[in-house]
PDB file of C-alpha atoms in Angstrom:
ATOM      1  CA  UNK A  15     201.431   9.447 -91.231  1.00 46.00           C
ATOM      2  CA  UNK A  16     197.903   9.209 -89.813  1.00 45.00           C
ATOM      3  CA  UNK A  17     195.349   7.858 -92.266  1.00 46.00           C
ATOM      4  CA  UNK A  18     192.081   9.630 -92.993  1.00 45.00           C
ATOM      5  CA  UNK A  19     190.167   6.656 -91.591  1.00 44.00           C
ATOM      6  CA  UNK A  20     192.016   6.904 -88.258  1.00 44.00           C
ATOM      7  CA  UNK A  21     191.266  10.641 -88.038  1.00 41.00           C
ATOM      8  CA  UNK A  22     187.565  10.023 -88.695  1.00 44.00           C
ATOM      9  CA  UNK A  23     187.473   7.374 -85.960  1.00 40.00           C
ATOM     10  CA  UNK A  24     189.138   9.709 -83.473  1.00 44.00           C
ATOM     11  CA  UNK A  25     186.621  12.478 -84.194  1.00 41.00           C
ATOM     12  CA  UNK A  26     183.724  10.021 -83.914  1.00 42.00           C
ATOM     13  CA  UNK A  27     184.886   8.822 -80.487  1.00 41.00           C
ATOM     14  CA  UNK A  28     185.364  12.405 -79.321  1.00 43.00           C
ATOM     15  CA  UNK A  29     181.811  13.159 -80.434  1.00 43.00           C
ATOM     16  CA  UNK A  30     180.475  10.220 -78.398  1.00 41.00           C
ATOM     17  CA  UNK A  31     182.268  11.508 -75.330  1.00 38.00           C
ATOM     18  CA  UNK A  32     180.824  14.985 -75.797  1.00 37.00           C
ATOM     19  CA  UNK A  33     177.300  13.587 -76.085  1.00 38.00           C
ATOM     20  CA  UNK A  34     177.725  11.479 -72.931  1.00 38.00           C
ATOM     21  CA  UNK A  35     177.619   8.192 -74.804  1.00 40.00           C
ATOM     22  CA  UNK A  36     179.789   5.446 -73.375  1.00 42.00           C
ATOM     23  CA  UNK A  37     180.254   7.239 -70.058  1.00 43.00           C
ATOM     24  CA  UNK A  38     179.708   5.551 -66.690  1.00 42.00           C
ATOM     25  CA  UNK A  39     176.057   5.888 -65.602  1.00 48.00           C
ATOM     26  CA  UNK A  40     175.185   7.644 -62.364  1.00 48.00           C
ATOM     27  CA  UNK A  41     175.672   5.177 -59.490  1.00 48.00           C
ATOM     28  CA  UNK A  42     172.688   3.841 -57.579  1.00 76.00           C
ATOM     29  CA  UNK A  43     171.778   5.242 -54.199  1.00 92.00           C
ATOM     30  CA  UNK A  44     173.725   3.031 -51.788  1.00 95.00           C
ATOM     31  CA  UNK A  45     172.473   2.193 -48.306  1.00 96.00           C
ATOM     32  CA  UNK A  46     174.224   0.791 -45.257  1.00 95.00           C
ATOM     33  CA  UNK A  47     172.750  -0.647 -42.065  1.00 96.00           C
ATOM     34  CA  UNK A  48     173.961   0.127 -38.554  1.00 94.00           C
ATOM     35  CA  UNK A  49     174.824  -2.462 -35.918  1.00 96.00           C
ATOM     36  CA  UNK A  50     172.726  -2.240 -32.737  1.00 94.00           C
ATOM     37  CA  UNK A  51     174.169  -0.526 -29.679  1.00 93.00           C
ATOM     38  CA  UNK A  52     171.371  -1.262 -27.145  1.00 89.00           C
ATOM     39  CA  UNK A  53     170.997  -4.753 -25.696  1.00 88.00           C
ATOM     40  CA  UNK A  54     168.143  -5.179 -23.231  1.00 80.00           C
ATOM     41  CA  UNK A  55     167.115  -8.231 -21.294  1.00 68.00           C
ATOM     42  CA  UNK A  56     170.373 -10.013 -20.436  1.00 56.00           C
ATOM     43  CA  UNK A  57     173.303  -9.051 -18.262  1.00 63.00           C
ATOM     44  CA  UNK A  58     175.433 -12.187 -18.572  1.00 77.00           C
ATOM     45  CA  UNK A  59     178.864 -11.806 -20.144  1.00 84.00           C
ATOM     46  CA  UNK A  60     180.496 -14.815 -21.813  1.00 86.00           C
ATOM     47  CA  UNK A  61     184.234 -15.495 -21.645  1.00 89.00           C
ATOM     48  CA  UNK A  62     184.090 -17.109 -25.092  1.00 91.00           C
ATOM     49  CA  UNK A  63     185.989 -15.934 -28.143  1.00 95.00           C
ATOM     50  CA  UNK A  64     183.685 -16.341 -31.119  1.00 96.00           C
ATOM     51  CA  UNK A  65     183.997 -16.467 -34.876  1.00 97.00           C
ATOM     52  CA  UNK A  66     181.341 -15.196 -37.282  1.00 98.00           C
ATOM     53  CA  UNK A  67     181.840 -16.951 -40.655  1.00 97.00           C
ATOM     54  CA  UNK A  68     180.298 -15.558 -43.825  1.00 98.00           C
ATOM     55  CA  UNK A  69     176.523 -16.173 -43.577  1.00 98.00           C
ATOM     56  CA  UNK A  70     174.734 -18.322 -46.138  1.00 98.00           C
ATOM     57  CA  UNK A  71     171.840 -17.036 -48.263  1.00 98.00           C
ATOM     58  CA  UNK A  72     169.834 -18.039 -51.314  1.00 97.00           C
ATOM     59  CA  UNK A  73     170.938 -16.746 -54.706  1.00 96.00           C
ATOM     60  CA  UNK A  74     167.973 -14.355 -54.687  1.00 95.00           C
ATOM     61  CA  UNK A  75     169.299 -12.667 -51.539  1.00 97.00           C
ATOM     62  CA  UNK A  76     173.074 -13.033 -51.886  1.00 97.00           C
ATOM     63  CA  UNK A  77     173.706  -9.816 -53.795  1.00 95.00           C
ATOM     64  CA  UNK A  78     173.764  -6.049 -53.325  1.00 96.00           C
ATOM     65  CA  UNK A  79     170.178  -5.768 -54.570  1.00 96.00           C
ATOM     66  CA  UNK A  80     167.369  -5.050 -52.097  1.00 96.00           C
ATOM     67  CA  UNK A  81     164.770  -7.800 -52.376  1.00 97.00           C
ATOM     68  CA  UNK A  82     161.019  -7.244 -52.563  1.00 97.00           C
ATOM     69  CA  UNK A  83     158.542 -10.083 -52.035  1.00 96.00           C
ATOM     70  CA  UNK A  84     155.131  -9.697 -53.650  1.00 94.00           C
ATOM     71  CA  UNK A  85     152.033 -11.854 -54.181  1.00 90.00           C
ATOM     72  CA  UNK A  86     152.678 -15.461 -55.101  1.00 86.00           C
ATOM     73  CA  UNK A  87     156.152 -15.401 -53.574  1.00 86.00           C
ATOM     74  CA  UNK A  88     157.633 -13.468 -56.510  1.00 92.00           C
ATOM     75  CA  UNK A  89     160.971 -11.789 -55.784  1.00 94.00           C
ATOM     76  CA  UNK A  90     161.934  -8.506 -57.433  1.00 95.00           C
ATOM     77  CA  UNK A  91     164.268  -5.700 -56.372  1.00 95.00           C
ATOM     78  CA  UNK A  92     163.953  -2.047 -55.437  1.00 94.00           C
ATOM     79  CA  UNK A  93     164.997  -0.064 -58.530  1.00 91.00           C
ATOM     80  CA  UNK A  94     167.932   2.342 -58.473  1.00 91.00           C
ATOM     81  CA  UNK A  95     169.179   1.405 -54.987  1.00 95.00           C
ATOM     82  CA  UNK A  96     171.519  -1.163 -53.459  1.00 95.00           C
ATOM     83  CA  UNK A  97     173.151  -2.241 -50.223  1.00 96.00           C
ATOM     84  CA  UNK A  98     176.697  -1.058 -49.506  1.00 95.00           C
ATOM     85  CA  UNK A  99     177.962  -4.631 -49.963  1.00 96.00           C
ATOM     86  CA  UNK A 100     176.622  -8.023 -50.964  1.00 97.00           C
ATOM     87  CA  UNK A 101     174.165  -9.137 -48.291  1.00 98.00           C
ATOM     88  CA  UNK A 102     176.164 -11.995 -46.652  1.00 98.00           C
ATOM     89  CA  UNK A 103     179.283  -9.885 -45.886  1.00 98.00           C
ATOM     90  CA  UNK A 104     177.055  -6.951 -44.890  1.00 98.00           C
ATOM     91  CA  UNK A 105     175.232  -9.095 -42.317  1.00 98.00           C
ATOM     92  CA  UNK A 106     178.542 -10.595 -41.170  1.00 98.00           C
ATOM     93  CA  UNK A 107     179.965  -7.118 -40.494  1.00 98.00           C
ATOM     94  CA  UNK A 108     176.812  -6.056 -38.630  1.00 98.00           C
ATOM     95  CA  UNK A 109     176.997  -9.188 -36.462  1.00 98.00           C
ATOM     96  CA  UNK A 110     180.670  -8.665 -35.576  1.00 97.00           C
ATOM     97  CA  UNK A 111     180.133  -4.991 -34.730  1.00 97.00           C
ATOM     98  CA  UNK A 112     177.081  -5.839 -32.645  1.00 97.00           C
ATOM     99  CA  UNK A 113     179.029  -8.328 -30.520  1.00 96.00           C
ATOM    100  CA  UNK A 114     181.785  -5.739 -30.104  1.00 95.00           C
ATOM    101  CA  UNK A 115     179.251  -3.046 -29.177  1.00 95.00           C
ATOM    102  CA  UNK A 116     177.637  -5.289 -26.587  1.00 93.00           C
ATOM    103  CA  UNK A 117     180.817  -6.139 -24.655  1.00 91.00           C
ATOM    104  CA  UNK A 118     179.196  -9.472 -23.805  1.00 90.00           C
ATOM    105  CA  UNK A 119     181.806 -11.790 -25.278  1.00 92.00           C
ATOM    106  CA  UNK A 120     185.554 -11.809 -24.694  1.00 93.00           C
ATOM    107  CA  UNK A 121     186.395 -11.347 -28.376  1.00 94.00           C
ATOM    108  CA  UNK A 122     184.783 -11.678 -31.793  1.00 96.00           C
ATOM    109  CA  UNK A 123     186.154 -11.794 -35.287  1.00 95.00           C
ATOM    110  CA  UNK A 124     185.921 -12.979 -38.871  1.00 95.00           C
ATOM    111  CA  UNK A 125     187.870 -15.872 -40.415  1.00 94.00           C
ATOM    112  CA  UNK A 126     191.553 -15.044 -40.858  1.00 91.00           C
ATOM    113  CA  UNK A 127     191.823 -12.746 -37.832  1.00 88.00           C
ATOM    114  CA  UNK A 128     193.932 -15.229 -35.795  1.00 82.00           C
ATOM    115  CA  UNK A 129     191.662 -15.553 -32.755  1.00 85.00           C
ATOM    116  CA  UNK A 130     191.807 -18.640 -30.536  1.00 90.00           C
ATOM    117  CA  UNK A 131     188.184 -19.575 -31.238  1.00 93.00           C
ATOM    118  CA  UNK A 132     185.878 -21.237 -28.708  1.00 94.00           C
ATOM    119  CA  UNK A 133     182.649 -21.130 -30.727  1.00 96.00           C
ATOM    120  CA  UNK A 134     181.300 -20.183 -34.126  1.00 97.00           C
ATOM    121  CA  UNK A 135     178.079 -18.266 -34.737  1.00 98.00           C
ATOM    122  CA  UNK A 136     176.735 -19.795 -37.962  1.00 98.00           C
ATOM    123  CA  UNK A 137     174.118 -17.608 -39.655  1.00 98.00           C
ATOM    124  CA  UNK A 138     171.687 -18.571 -42.415  1.00 98.00           C
ATOM    125  CA  UNK A 139     169.890 -15.553 -43.918  1.00 98.00           C
ATOM    126  CA  UNK A 140     166.390 -16.964 -44.481  1.00 98.00           C
ATOM    127  CA  UNK A 141     164.614 -13.706 -45.258  1.00 98.00           C
ATOM    128  CA  UNK A 142     165.846 -10.167 -45.874  1.00 98.00           C
ATOM    129  CA  UNK A 143     163.187  -8.477 -47.937  1.00 97.00           C
ATOM    130  CA  UNK A 144     160.540  -5.800 -48.184  1.00 98.00           C
ATOM    131  CA  UNK A 145     157.308  -7.796 -48.072  1.00 97.00           C
ATOM    132  CA  UNK A 146     154.559  -6.017 -50.029  1.00 97.00           C
ATOM    133  CA  UNK A 147     151.980  -8.810 -50.060  1.00 95.00           C
ATOM    134  CA  UNK A 148     150.025  -6.543 -47.687  1.00 95.00           C
ATOM    135  CA  UNK A 149     151.039  -3.299 -46.021  1.00 97.00           C
ATOM    136  CA  UNK A 150     154.813  -3.053 -46.640  1.00 97.00           C
ATOM    137  CA  UNK A 151     157.051  -4.514 -43.930  1.00 98.00           C
ATOM    138  CA  UNK A 152     160.776  -5.174 -43.716  1.00 98.00           C
ATOM    139  CA  UNK A 153     161.146  -8.875 -42.924  1.00 98.00           C
ATOM    140  CA  UNK A 154     164.410 -10.290 -41.558  1.00 98.00           C
ATOM    141  CA  UNK A 155     164.817 -13.939 -40.535  1.00 98.00           C
ATOM    142  CA  UNK A 156     168.150 -15.355 -39.372  1.00 98.00           C
ATOM    143  CA  UNK A 157     168.703 -19.015 -38.577  1.00 98.00           C
ATOM    144  CA  UNK A 158     171.565 -19.202 -36.061  1.00 98.00           C
ATOM    145  CA  UNK A 159     173.605 -22.153 -34.779  1.00 98.00           C
ATOM    146  CA  UNK A 160     176.237 -22.024 -32.041  1.00 97.00           C
ATOM    147  CA  UNK A 161     178.990 -24.462 -32.974  1.00 97.00           C
ATOM    148  CA  UNK A 162     181.544 -25.661 -30.418  1.00 95.00           C
ATOM    149  CA  UNK A 163     184.866 -25.223 -32.203  1.00 93.00           C
ATOM    150  CA  UNK A 164     186.587 -27.953 -30.187  1.00 92.00           C
ATOM    151  CA  UNK A 165     184.013 -30.742 -30.520  1.00 94.00           C
ATOM    152  CA  UNK A 166     182.264 -29.740 -33.748  1.00 94.00           C
ATOM    153  CA  UNK A 167     178.901 -30.158 -32.005  1.00 96.00           C
ATOM    154  CA  UNK A 168     176.038 -27.676 -32.204  1.00 97.00           C
ATOM    155  CA  UNK A 169     175.380 -26.248 -28.737  1.00 95.00           C
ATOM    156  CA  UNK A 170     172.059 -24.641 -29.646  1.00 97.00           C
ATOM    157  CA  UNK A 171     170.090 -23.292 -32.609  1.00 98.00           C
ATOM    158  CA  UNK A 172     167.298 -20.769 -33.030  1.00 98.00           C
ATOM    159  CA  UNK A 173     165.521 -18.722 -35.686  1.00 98.00           C
ATOM    160  CA  UNK A 174     165.233 -14.978 -35.140  1.00 98.00           C
ATOM    161  CA  UNK A 175     162.306 -13.645 -37.174  1.00 98.00           C
ATOM    162  CA  UNK A 176     161.526  -9.929 -37.050  1.00 98.00           C
ATOM    163  CA  UNK A 177     159.256  -7.671 -39.121  1.00 98.00           C
ATOM    164  CA  UNK A 178     158.930  -3.917 -38.907  1.00 98.00           C
ATOM    165  CA  UNK A 179     156.350  -1.788 -40.782  1.00 98.00           C
ATOM    166  CA  UNK A 180     157.488   0.538 -43.551  1.00 98.00           C
ATOM    167  CA  UNK A 181     155.693   3.848 -44.126  1.00 97.00           C
ATOM    168  CA  UNK A 182     155.655   3.055 -47.858  1.00 96.00           C
ATOM    169  CA  UNK A 183     157.444   0.964 -50.453  1.00 94.00           C
ATOM    170  CA  UNK A 184     159.746   3.895 -51.302  1.00 94.00           C
ATOM    171  CA  UNK A 185     163.451   3.146 -50.742  1.00 94.00           C
ATOM    172  CA  UNK A 186     164.053   5.580 -47.856  1.00 94.00           C
ATOM    173  CA  UNK A 187     161.038   4.286 -45.928  1.00 96.00           C
ATOM    174  CA  UNK A 188     161.982   0.684 -46.660  1.00 97.00           C
ATOM    175  CA  UNK A 189     165.575   1.214 -45.470  1.00 96.00           C
ATOM    176  CA  UNK A 190     164.371   2.801 -42.230  1.00 97.00           C
ATOM    177  CA  UNK A 191     162.208  -0.274 -41.598  1.00 98.00           C
ATOM    178  CA  UNK A 192     165.106  -2.598 -42.465  1.00 98.00           C
ATOM    179  CA  UNK A 193     167.326  -0.723 -40.001  1.00 97.00           C
ATOM    180  CA  UNK A 194     164.821  -1.352 -37.212  1.00 97.00           C
ATOM    181  CA  UNK A 195     164.261  -5.007 -38.121  1.00 98.00           C
ATOM    182  CA  UNK A 196     167.955  -5.834 -38.460  1.00 98.00           C
ATOM    183  CA  UNK A 197     168.857  -4.052 -35.232  1.00 97.00           C
ATOM    184  CA  UNK A 198     166.192  -5.962 -33.287  1.00 97.00           C
ATOM    185  CA  UNK A 199     167.086  -9.345 -34.795  1.00 98.00           C
ATOM    186  CA  UNK A 200     170.856  -8.983 -34.346  1.00 97.00           C
ATOM    187  CA  UNK A 201     170.513  -7.638 -30.776  1.00 95.00           C
ATOM    188  CA  UNK A 202     168.449 -10.724 -29.936  1.00 95.00           C
ATOM    189  CA  UNK A 203     171.158 -12.953 -31.476  1.00 96.00           C
ATOM    190  CA  UNK A 204     173.830 -11.293 -29.319  1.00 94.00           C
ATOM    191  CA  UNK A 205     171.804 -11.592 -26.100  1.00 92.00           C
ATOM    192  CA  UNK A 206     170.899 -15.237 -26.810  1.00 93.00           C
ATOM    193  CA  UNK A 207     174.478 -16.158 -27.731  1.00 94.00           C
ATOM    194  CA  UNK A 208     176.020 -14.612 -24.615  1.00 91.00           C
ATOM    195  CA  UNK A 209     173.391 -16.288 -22.435  1.00 89.00           C
ATOM    196  CA  UNK A 210     173.835 -19.690 -24.081  1.00 92.00           C
ATOM    197  CA  UNK A 211     177.629 -20.015 -24.196  1.00 89.00           C
TER     198      UNK A 211
END
């Protein structure tokens, strides 16, 4: 037999559900970034098979949140929006797709995809933020090393630092600027890598 206390609890929980209490909140607006498809300036094609490990990033950047840098170097985040994945795997996916789109290396993959690897493209995400210390700009900086898989020696290293203006600090404008900055930076990484290997 059901006790009176149990019945009261059941009605109370049903009331919470009716009022919307305890329900899952509306998800944030989620944004993705496209890999570049245009690669100007270099025609060389490398015969290398390359691996793109998971990029490194500071704790402030290594999440799904979209970073904003303001005066004094303070980091905050755009409210109510997020990337489609945590930033390191998002950048990793963009890099792999960009190399595939370019056709300038023999093969490219992520760890665990059973490629016979010649070189690794090691990426350090140094900046990936909407900088609002002045007029808003999307700032992307990628430190890249080309590591010879056979010898363990670094063939070459370079920093790719790109900023693109944003029409405002609103999310849609910021994402459009990020799209342009990321596309330019990653295209430059692909061209440089194919020319260097």
